[in-house]
PDB file of C-alpha atoms in Angstrom:
ATOM      1  CA  MET A   1      27.228  13.135  -0.146  1.00  0.00           C
ATOM      2  CA  SER A   2      26.576  10.397   2.769  1.00  0.00           C
ATOM      3  CA  ARG A   3      24.003   7.848   2.170  1.00  0.00           C
ATOM      4  CA  LEU A   4      21.599   9.529   4.589  1.00  0.00           C
ATOM      5  CA  GLY A   5      22.397  12.828   2.920  1.00  0.00           C
ATOM      6  CA  ARG A   6      21.188  11.166  -0.348  1.00  0.00           C
ATOM      7  CA  LEU A   7      18.110   9.491   1.237  1.00  0.00           C
ATOM      8  CA  ARG A   8      17.340  12.860   2.522  1.00  0.00           C
ATOM      9  CA  ALA A   9      17.788  14.841  -0.187  1.00  0.00           C
ATOM     10  CA  GLU A  10      16.009  12.269  -2.501  1.00  0.00           C
ATOM     11  CA  SER A  11      12.879  11.910   0.302  1.00  0.00           C
ATOM     12  CA  ARG A  12      12.122  15.829  -0.104  1.00  0.00           C
ATOM     13  CA  VAL A  13      12.114  15.543  -3.770  1.00  0.00           C
ATOM     14  CA  ALA A  14       9.953  12.796  -3.554  1.00  0.00           C
ATOM     15  CA  ALA A  15       7.617  14.194  -1.218  1.00  0.00           C
ATOM     16  CA  LEU A  16       7.332  17.769  -2.761  1.00  0.00           C
ATOM     17  CA  ALA A  17       6.140  15.777  -5.787  1.00  0.00           C
ATOM     18  CA  PHE A  18       3.452  14.112  -4.372  1.00  0.00           C
ATOM     19  CA  LEU A  19       2.261  17.441  -2.649  1.00  0.00           C
ATOM     20  CA  ARG A  20       2.485  19.127  -6.161  1.00  0.00           C
ATOM     21  CA  ARG A  21       0.033  16.332  -7.625  1.00  0.00           C
ATOM     22  CA  ARG A  22      -3.851  17.282  -6.496  1.00  0.00           C
ATOM     23  CA  THR A  23      -5.039  14.140  -7.695  1.00  0.00           C
ATOM     24  CA  ALA A  24      -2.491  12.177  -5.894  1.00  0.00           C
ATOM     25  CA  VAL A  25      -3.434  13.537  -2.871  1.00  0.00           C
ATOM     26  CA  PHE A  26      -7.092  13.417  -2.933  1.00  0.00           C
ATOM     27  CA  PHE A  27      -7.017   9.474  -4.015  1.00  0.00           C
ATOM     28  CA  THR A  28      -4.564   8.747  -0.727  1.00  0.00           C
ATOM     29  CA  PHE A  29      -6.583  10.736   2.001  1.00  0.00           C
ATOM     30  CA  PHE A  30     -10.048  11.179   0.449  1.00  0.00           C
ATOM     31  CA  PHE A  31     -10.807   8.077  -1.359  1.00  0.00           C
ATOM     32  CA  PRO A  32     -10.737   5.383   1.170  1.00  0.00           C
ATOM     33  CA  LEU A  33     -12.830   7.661   3.290  1.00  0.00           C
ATOM     34  CA  ILE A  34     -15.421   7.507   0.647  1.00  0.00           C
ATOM     35  CA  ILE A  35     -15.004   3.670   1.136  1.00  0.00           C
ATOM     36  CA  VAL A  36     -15.506   3.855   4.901  1.00  0.00           C
ATOM     37  CA  VAL A  37     -18.778   6.468   4.548  1.00  0.00           C
ATOM     38  CA  ILE A  38     -20.110   4.337   1.851  1.00  0.00           C
ATOM     39  CA  PHE A  39     -19.278   0.651   2.988  1.00  0.00           C
ATOM     40  CA  GLY A  40     -19.384   1.407   7.009  1.00  0.00           C
ATOM     41  CA  VAL A  41     -22.015   3.977   7.216  1.00  0.00           C
ATOM     42  CA  LEU A  42     -24.348   3.692   4.286  1.00  0.00           C
ATOM     43  CA  VAL A  43     -24.299  -0.101   4.119  1.00  0.00           C
ATOM     44  CA  GLU A  44     -23.405  -0.725   7.534  1.00  0.00           C
ATOM     45  CA  THR A  45     -22.117  -4.211   8.940  1.00  0.00           C
ATOM     46  CA  GLN A  46     -24.943  -6.729  10.112  1.00  0.00           C
ATOM     47  CA  PRO A  47     -23.686  -8.933  12.541  1.00  0.00           C
ATOM     48  CA  GLY A  48     -25.484 -12.379  12.307  1.00  0.00           C
ATOM     49  CA  GLY A  49     -27.036 -11.689   9.341  1.00  0.00           C
ATOM     50  CA  GLY A  50     -26.429 -13.365   5.763  1.00  0.00           C
ATOM     51  CA  GLY A  51     -24.250 -12.149   2.997  1.00  0.00           C
ATOM     52  CA  LEU A  52     -21.305  -9.582   3.105  1.00  0.00           C
ATOM     53  CA  PHE A  53     -20.728  -7.310   6.124  1.00  0.00           C
ATOM     54  CA  THR A  54     -21.732  -9.727   8.411  1.00  0.00           C
ATOM     55  CA  GLU A  55     -19.008  -9.597  10.896  1.00  0.00           C
ATOM     56  CA  PRO A  56     -18.860  -6.521  13.496  1.00  0.00           C
ATOM     57  CA  PRO A  57     -16.996  -3.261  12.470  1.00  0.00           C
ATOM     58  CA  ALA A  58     -13.710  -3.808  13.581  1.00  0.00           C
ATOM     59  CA  TYR A  59     -13.322  -6.718  11.224  1.00  0.00           C
ATOM     60  CA  TYR A  60     -13.095  -4.811   8.497  1.00  0.00           C
ATOM     61  CA  ALA A  61     -10.239  -2.458   9.674  1.00  0.00           C
ATOM     62  CA  PRO A  62      -7.620  -4.300   7.779  1.00  0.00           C
ATOM     63  CA  GLY A  63      -9.449  -3.906   4.451  1.00  0.00           C
ATOM     64  CA  TYR A  64     -10.224  -0.468   4.485  1.00  0.00           C
ATOM     65  CA  LEU A  65      -6.087   0.362   5.587  1.00  0.00           C
ATOM     66  CA  ALA A  66      -5.473  -2.225   2.456  1.00  0.00           C
ATOM     67  CA  VAL A  67      -6.909   0.027   0.094  1.00  0.00           C
ATOM     68  CA  VAL A  68      -4.289   2.678   1.007  1.00  0.00           C
ATOM     69  CA  VAL A  69      -1.617   0.194   1.529  1.00  0.00           C
ATOM     70  CA  LEU A  70      -1.768  -1.713  -1.683  1.00  0.00           C
ATOM     71  CA  PHE A  71      -3.376   0.592  -4.042  1.00  0.00           C
ATOM     72  CA  THR A  72      -1.124   4.102  -3.249  1.00  0.00           C
ATOM     73  CA  PRO A  73       2.559   2.422  -3.872  1.00  0.00           C
ATOM     74  CA  LEU A  74       1.394   0.808  -6.575  1.00  0.00           C
ATOM     75  CA  SER A  75      -0.024   3.832  -8.851  1.00  0.00           C
ATOM     76  CA  ARG A  76       2.659   6.175  -7.100  1.00  0.00           C
ATOM     77  CA  VAL A  77       5.863   4.370  -7.329  1.00  0.00           C
ATOM     78  CA  GLY A  78       4.863   2.583 -10.667  1.00  0.00           C
ATOM     79  CA  SER A  79       3.980   5.991 -12.380  1.00  0.00           C
ATOM     80  CA  GLU A  80       6.860   7.704 -10.920  1.00  0.00           C
ATOM     81  CA  VAL A  81       9.053   4.912 -12.250  1.00  0.00           C
ATOM     82  CA  ALA A  82       7.185   5.078 -15.650  1.00  0.00           C
ATOM     83  CA  ARG A  83       7.971   9.134 -15.639  1.00  0.00           C
ATOM     84  CA  HIS A  84      11.514   8.977 -14.695  1.00  0.00           C
ATOM     85  CA  ARG A  85      11.606   6.374 -17.784  1.00  0.00           C
ATOM     86  CA  ASP A  86       9.894   9.100 -20.093  1.00  0.00           C
ATOM     87  CA  GLY A  87      12.025  11.857 -18.879  1.00  0.00           C
ATOM     88  CA  ASN A  88      15.151  10.109 -19.507  1.00  0.00           C
ATOM     89  CA  ARG A  89      15.989  10.567 -15.403  1.00  0.00           C
ATOM     90  CA  PHE A  90      17.328   7.246 -14.928  1.00  0.00           C
ATOM     91  CA  GLU A  91      20.093   8.200 -17.363  1.00  0.00           C
ATOM     92  CA  LYS A  92      20.704  11.342 -15.198  1.00  0.00           C
ATOM     93  CA  LEU A  93      20.698   9.408 -11.987  1.00  0.00           C
ATOM     94  CA  ALA A  94      23.296   6.977 -13.066  1.00  0.00           C
ATOM     95  CA  THR A  95      25.638   9.708 -13.149  1.00  0.00           C
ATOM     96  CA  THR A  96      25.190  10.012  -9.564  1.00  0.00           C
ATOM     97  CA  PRO A  97      26.416   8.576  -6.230  1.00  0.00           C
ATOM     98  CA  LEU A  98      22.515   7.919  -5.862  1.00  0.00           C
ATOM     99  CA  THR A  99      22.075   4.101  -6.404  1.00  0.00           C
ATOM    100  CA  ARG A 100      18.501   2.130  -7.480  1.00  0.00           C
ATOM    101  CA  PRO A 101      18.103   0.488  -4.231  1.00  0.00           C
ATOM    102  CA  GLU A 102      18.396   4.281  -2.195  1.00  0.00           C
ATOM    103  CA  TRP A 103      16.182   5.757  -4.893  1.00  0.00           C
ATOM    104  CA  LEU A 104      13.372   3.461  -4.032  1.00  0.00           C
ATOM    105  CA  LEU A 105      13.971   3.297  -0.307  1.00  0.00           C
ATOM    106  CA  ALA A 106      13.530   7.075  -0.497  1.00  0.00           C
ATOM    107  CA  GLN A 107      10.272   6.563  -2.385  1.00  0.00           C
ATOM    108  CA  THR A 108       9.058   3.869   0.187  1.00  0.00           C
ATOM    109  CA  LEU A 109       9.999   6.311   3.525  1.00  0.00           C
ATOM    110  CA  VAL A 110       7.896   9.039   1.789  1.00  0.00           C
ATOM    111  CA  ASN A 111       5.071   6.522   0.810  1.00  0.00           C
ATOM    112  CA  VAL A 112       5.401   5.279   4.583  1.00  0.00           C
ATOM    113  CA  ALA A 113       5.061   8.624   6.123  1.00  0.00           C
ATOM    114  CA  ILE A 114       2.041   9.739   3.839  1.00  0.00           C
ATOM    115  CA  ILE A 115      -0.085   6.389   4.052  1.00  0.00           C
ATOM    116  CA  GLY A 116       1.037   6.097   8.023  1.00  0.00           C
ATOM    117  CA  LEU A 117      -0.806   9.621   8.132  1.00  0.00           C
ATOM    118  CA  ALA A 118      -3.966   8.490   5.878  1.00  0.00           C
ATOM    119  CA  GLY A 119      -4.182   5.300   8.246  1.00  0.00           C
ATOM    120  CA  VAL A 120      -4.563   7.399  11.520  1.00  0.00           C
ATOM    121  CA  VAL A 121      -7.250   9.272   9.559  1.00  0.00           C
ATOM    122  CA  LEU A 122      -8.748   6.417   8.438  1.00  0.00           C
ATOM    123  CA  LEU A 123      -9.033   4.678  11.774  1.00  0.00           C
ATOM    124  CA  GLY A 124     -10.414   7.378  13.426  1.00  0.00           C
ATOM    125  CA  LEU A 125     -12.881   7.857  11.068  1.00  0.00           C
ATOM    126  CA  MET A 126     -14.027   4.211  11.437  1.00  0.00           C
ATOM    127  CA  VAL A 127     -14.252   4.893  15.281  1.00  0.00           C
ATOM    128  CA  VAL A 128     -16.342   7.775  15.065  1.00  0.00           C
ATOM    129  CA  LEU A 129     -18.508   6.503  11.871  1.00  0.00           C
ATOM    130  CA  THR A 130     -19.254   2.817  12.802  1.00  0.00           C
ATOM    131  CA  GLY A 131     -18.305   2.713  16.348  1.00  0.00           C
ATOM    132  CA  ALA A 132     -15.605   0.055  15.405  1.00  0.00           C
ATOM    133  CA  SER A 133     -13.902  -1.378  18.737  1.00  0.00           C
ATOM    134  CA  ILE A 134     -10.478  -1.197  17.642  1.00  0.00           C
ATOM    135  CA  ARG A 135      -7.585  -1.632  20.274  1.00  0.00           C
ATOM    136  CA  PRO A 136      -4.372   0.535  19.544  1.00  0.00           C
ATOM    137  CA  SER A 137      -1.503  -1.625  18.808  1.00  0.00           C
ATOM    138  CA  PRO A 138       1.951  -0.613  18.430  1.00  0.00           C
ATOM    139  CA  LEU A 139       2.201  -3.402  15.930  1.00  0.00           C
ATOM    140  CA  LEU A 140       0.131  -1.188  13.570  1.00  0.00           C
ATOM    141  CA  VAL A 141       3.278   0.696  12.963  1.00  0.00           C
ATOM    142  CA  PRO A 142       5.655  -2.258  11.113  1.00  0.00           C
ATOM    143  CA  PHE A 143       2.362  -3.563   9.234  1.00  0.00           C
ATOM    144  CA  VAL A 144       1.939  -0.278   7.506  1.00  0.00           C
ATOM    145  CA  ALA A 145       5.637  -0.044   6.941  1.00  0.00           C
ATOM    146  CA  LEU A 146       6.383  -3.286   5.866  1.00  0.00           C
ATOM    147  CA  GLY A 147       2.734  -3.303   3.587  1.00  0.00           C
ATOM    148  CA  VAL A 148       4.038  -0.035   2.049  1.00  0.00           C
ATOM    149  CA  GLY A 149       7.135  -1.862   1.249  1.00  0.00           C
ATOM    150  CA  LEU A 150       6.278  -4.658  -0.018  1.00  0.00           C
ATOM    151  CA  PHE A 151       4.024  -2.716  -2.574  1.00  0.00           C
ATOM    152  CA  CYS A 152       6.328  -0.178  -3.202  1.00  0.00           C
ATOM    153  CA  GLY A 153       8.655  -2.552  -4.570  1.00  0.00           C
ATOM    154  CA  VAL A 154       5.776  -4.605  -6.676  1.00  0.00           C
ATOM    155  CA  GLY A 155       4.943  -0.950  -7.847  1.00  0.00           C
ATOM    156  CA  ALA A 156       8.571  -0.697  -8.871  1.00  0.00           C
ATOM    157  CA  MET A 157       8.605  -3.667 -11.098  1.00  0.00           C
ATOM    158  CA  ILE A 158       5.207  -2.568 -12.643  1.00  0.00           C
ATOM    159  CA  GLY A 159       6.758   0.458 -13.627  1.00  0.00           C
ATOM    160  CA  ALA A 160       9.754  -0.960 -14.622  1.00  0.00           C
ATOM    161  CA  LEU A 161       7.893  -3.731 -17.301  1.00  0.00           C
ATOM    162  CA  ALA A 162       5.270  -1.645 -18.080  1.00  0.00           C
ATOM    163  CA  ASP A 163       5.334   0.143 -21.793  1.00  0.00           C
ATOM    164  CA  SER A 164       3.771   3.472 -20.525  1.00  0.00           C
ATOM    165  CA  GLN A 165       1.699   5.090 -17.552  1.00  0.00           C
ATOM    166  CA  ASP A 166      -1.416   4.195 -18.779  1.00  0.00           C
ATOM    167  CA  GLY A 167      -0.033   0.911 -18.718  1.00  0.00           C
ATOM    168  CA  VAL A 168       0.920   1.233 -15.142  1.00  0.00           C
ATOM    169  CA  ILE A 169      -2.450   2.117 -14.134  1.00  0.00           C
ATOM    170  CA  SER A 170      -4.072  -0.701 -15.644  1.00  0.00           C
ATOM    171  CA  ALA A 171      -1.443  -3.067 -14.619  1.00  0.00           C
ATOM    172  CA  SER A 172      -1.712  -1.545 -10.946  1.00  0.00           C
ATOM    173  CA  ASN A 173      -5.544  -1.670 -10.808  1.00  0.00           C
ATOM    174  CA  GLY A 174      -5.848  -5.362 -12.618  1.00  0.00           C
ATOM    175  CA  ILE A 175      -3.035  -6.768  -9.573  1.00  0.00           C
ATOM    176  CA  ALA A 176      -4.913  -4.635  -6.905  1.00  0.00           C
ATOM    177  CA  LEU A 177      -8.532  -5.315  -7.164  1.00  0.00           C
ATOM    178  CA  PRO A 178      -8.601  -9.210  -6.993  1.00  0.00           C
ATOM    179  CA  LEU A 179      -5.868  -8.791  -3.913  1.00  0.00           C
ATOM    180  CA  LEU A 180      -7.942  -6.538  -1.989  1.00  0.00           C
ATOM    181  CA  PHE A 181     -11.259  -8.793  -2.098  1.00  0.00           C
ATOM    182  CA  LEU A 182      -9.363 -12.057  -2.301  1.00  0.00           C
ATOM    183  CA  SER A 183      -7.092 -11.719   0.530  1.00  0.00           C
ATOM    184  CA  GLU A 184      -9.341 -11.795   3.765  1.00  0.00           C
ATOM    185  CA  THR A 185      -9.928  -8.415   3.894  1.00  0.00           C
ATOM    186  CA  PHE A 186     -13.865  -7.884   3.291  1.00  0.00           C
ATOM    187  CA  VAL A 187     -14.696 -10.725   2.380  1.00  0.00           C
ATOM    188  CA  PRO A 188     -14.275 -13.856   5.543  1.00  0.00           C
ATOM    189  CA  PRO A 189     -12.496 -16.708   4.527  1.00  0.00           C
ATOM    190  CA  SER A 190     -16.107 -18.788   5.198  1.00  0.00           C
ATOM    191  CA  MET A 191     -17.758 -17.538   2.502  1.00  0.00           C
ATOM    192  CA  LEU A 192     -14.284 -17.955  -0.081  1.00  0.00           C
ATOM    193  CA  PRO A 193     -14.352 -21.409  -2.158  1.00  0.00           C
ATOM    194  CA  ALA A 194     -12.159 -23.721  -0.009  1.00  0.00           C
ATOM    195  CA  TRP A 195      -9.937 -24.305  -2.960  1.00  0.00           C
ATOM    196  CA  LEU A 196      -9.009 -20.838  -2.959  1.00  0.00           C
ATOM    197  CA  PRO A 197      -5.337 -20.199  -1.956  1.00  0.00           C
ATOM    198  CA  THR A 198      -5.781 -17.020   0.264  1.00  0.00           C
ATOM    199  CA  GLY A 199      -2.471 -17.682   1.846  1.00  0.00           C
ATOM    200  CA  LEU A 200      -0.324 -17.123  -0.787  1.00  0.00           C
ATOM    201  CA  SER A 201      -1.190 -13.710  -1.256  1.00  0.00           C
ATOM    202  CA  PRO A 202       0.823 -11.368   0.976  1.00  0.00           C
ATOM    203  CA  LEU A 203      -2.061  -8.934   1.957  1.00  0.00           C
ATOM    204  CA  THR A 204      -3.589 -11.841   3.508  1.00  0.00           C
ATOM    205  CA  TYR A 205      -0.902 -11.838   6.369  1.00  0.00           C
ATOM    206  CA  PHE A 206      -1.422  -8.252   6.624  1.00  0.00           C
ATOM    207  CA  SER A 207      -4.855  -8.338   7.104  1.00  0.00           C
ATOM    208  CA  ARG A 208      -4.799 -11.492   9.508  1.00  0.00           C
ATOM    209  CA  GLY A 209      -1.837  -9.639  11.591  1.00  0.00           C
ATOM    210  CA  VAL A 210      -3.812  -6.101  11.519  1.00  0.00           C
ATOM    211  CA  ARG A 211      -6.968  -7.778  12.558  1.00  0.00           C
ATOM    212  CA  ALA A 212      -5.391  -9.713  15.179  1.00  0.00           C
ATOM    213  CA  ALA A 213      -3.342  -6.357  16.611  1.00  0.00           C
ATOM    214  CA  THR A 214      -6.587  -4.489  16.626  1.00  0.00           C
ATOM    215  CA  THR A 215      -8.900  -6.985  18.314  1.00  0.00           C
ATOM    216  CA  GLY A 216      -6.617  -9.153  20.450  1.00  0.00           C
ATOM    217  CA  GLY A 217      -6.483 -12.059  18.404  1.00  0.00           C
ATOM    218  CA  GLU A 218      -3.709 -14.446  18.250  1.00  0.00           C
ATOM    219  CA  GLY A 219      -1.197 -14.956  15.707  1.00  0.00           C
ATOM    220  CA  ALA A 220      -0.358 -11.056  14.676  1.00  0.00           C
ATOM    221  CA  LEU A 221       3.412 -11.876  15.165  1.00  0.00           C
ATOM    222  CA  TRP A 222       3.910 -14.877  13.066  1.00  0.00           C
ATOM    223  CA  SER A 223       1.439 -12.890   9.948  1.00  0.00           C
ATOM    224  CA  LEU A 224       4.391  -9.569  10.556  1.00  0.00           C
ATOM    225  CA  ALA A 225       7.285 -12.315   9.989  1.00  0.00           C
ATOM    226  CA  VAL A 226       5.789 -13.563   6.969  1.00  0.00           C
ATOM    227  CA  LEU A 227       4.699 -10.184   5.667  1.00  0.00           C
ATOM    228  CA  ALA A 228       8.639  -8.777   6.224  1.00  0.00           C
ATOM    229  CA  GLY A 229       9.655 -11.687   4.256  1.00  0.00           C
ATOM    230  CA  CYS A 230       7.807 -10.726   1.589  1.00  0.00           C
ATOM    231  CA  ALA A 231       8.523  -7.265   1.921  1.00  0.00           C
ATOM    232  CA  VAL A 232      12.408  -8.078   1.657  1.00  0.00           C
ATOM    233  CA  VAL A 233      11.593 -10.047  -0.932  1.00  0.00           C
ATOM    234  CA  GLY A 234       9.846  -7.216  -2.951  1.00  0.00           C
ATOM    235  CA  PHE A 235      11.972  -4.742  -2.576  1.00  0.00           C
ATOM    236  CA  LEU A 236      15.005  -6.006  -3.939  1.00  0.00           C
ATOM    237  CA  PHE A 237      13.494  -7.657  -6.507  1.00  0.00           C
ATOM    238  CA  GLY A 238      11.689  -3.599  -7.114  1.00  0.00           C
ATOM    239  CA  ALA A 239      15.136  -2.138  -6.870  1.00  0.00           C
ATOM    240  CA  ALA A 240      17.035  -4.989  -9.142  1.00  0.00           C
ATOM    241  CA  LEU A 241      14.783  -4.245 -11.933  1.00  0.00           C
ATOM    242  CA  LEU A 242      14.647  -0.335 -12.284  1.00  0.00           C
ATOM    243  CA  PRO A 243      16.541   0.705 -15.071  1.00  0.00           C
ATOM    244  CA  ARG A 244      20.068   1.637 -15.024  1.00  0.00           C
ATOM    245  CA  THR A 245      19.759   4.109 -18.119  1.00  0.00           C
ATOM    246  CA  ASP A 246      16.603   4.579 -20.607  1.00  0.00           C
TER     247      ASP A 246
END
């Protein structure tokens, strides 16, 4: 079987595995929508006021997208690696032509498709419910794809190093929650301590780039280049840490 055939077959298996897990489907598509309803509609933004959510609604588009781009790959890929370890599946995969990078790439492609669809629904809901002025941009596609690829790689690292599926969830949340609020997503840089190195977080470049792409700002291409570099490194490290056998 060719490499393309192996990727197609493994991607199909990964997609069916996702659809069979109703909890995963719910949290991928409906949890971000709940976040939009709570923070975008019930809390609302108050431009010019004090405290959080004082920016125009479109400012928070990267934050809402980051919820799915960050949490879903970390938990899904990390849990999938842990399940493969528990079921001795990596030992079986070692006897097939499918390589570890190909396995992770197949998982990543499925996540890109699922999260891309969830992102479209999410942005549409933002426009309808909050009146956000979001400019459609083709740059959103590579930003989402690279963000998902990066955190699929990190999820693979977590799954390879954690001692159980529970450990994967705990580690994923422990990494994702601080990143979500300290990477210029929901909290503007002006409200963060000056000494906080937000530029060390790859999610910061996702936030800056998506914000520039959706509002017509500058710096989108530079942020995309940095995110691409982080995604390549994250994917390679994730693939390298996948166990050959259990």
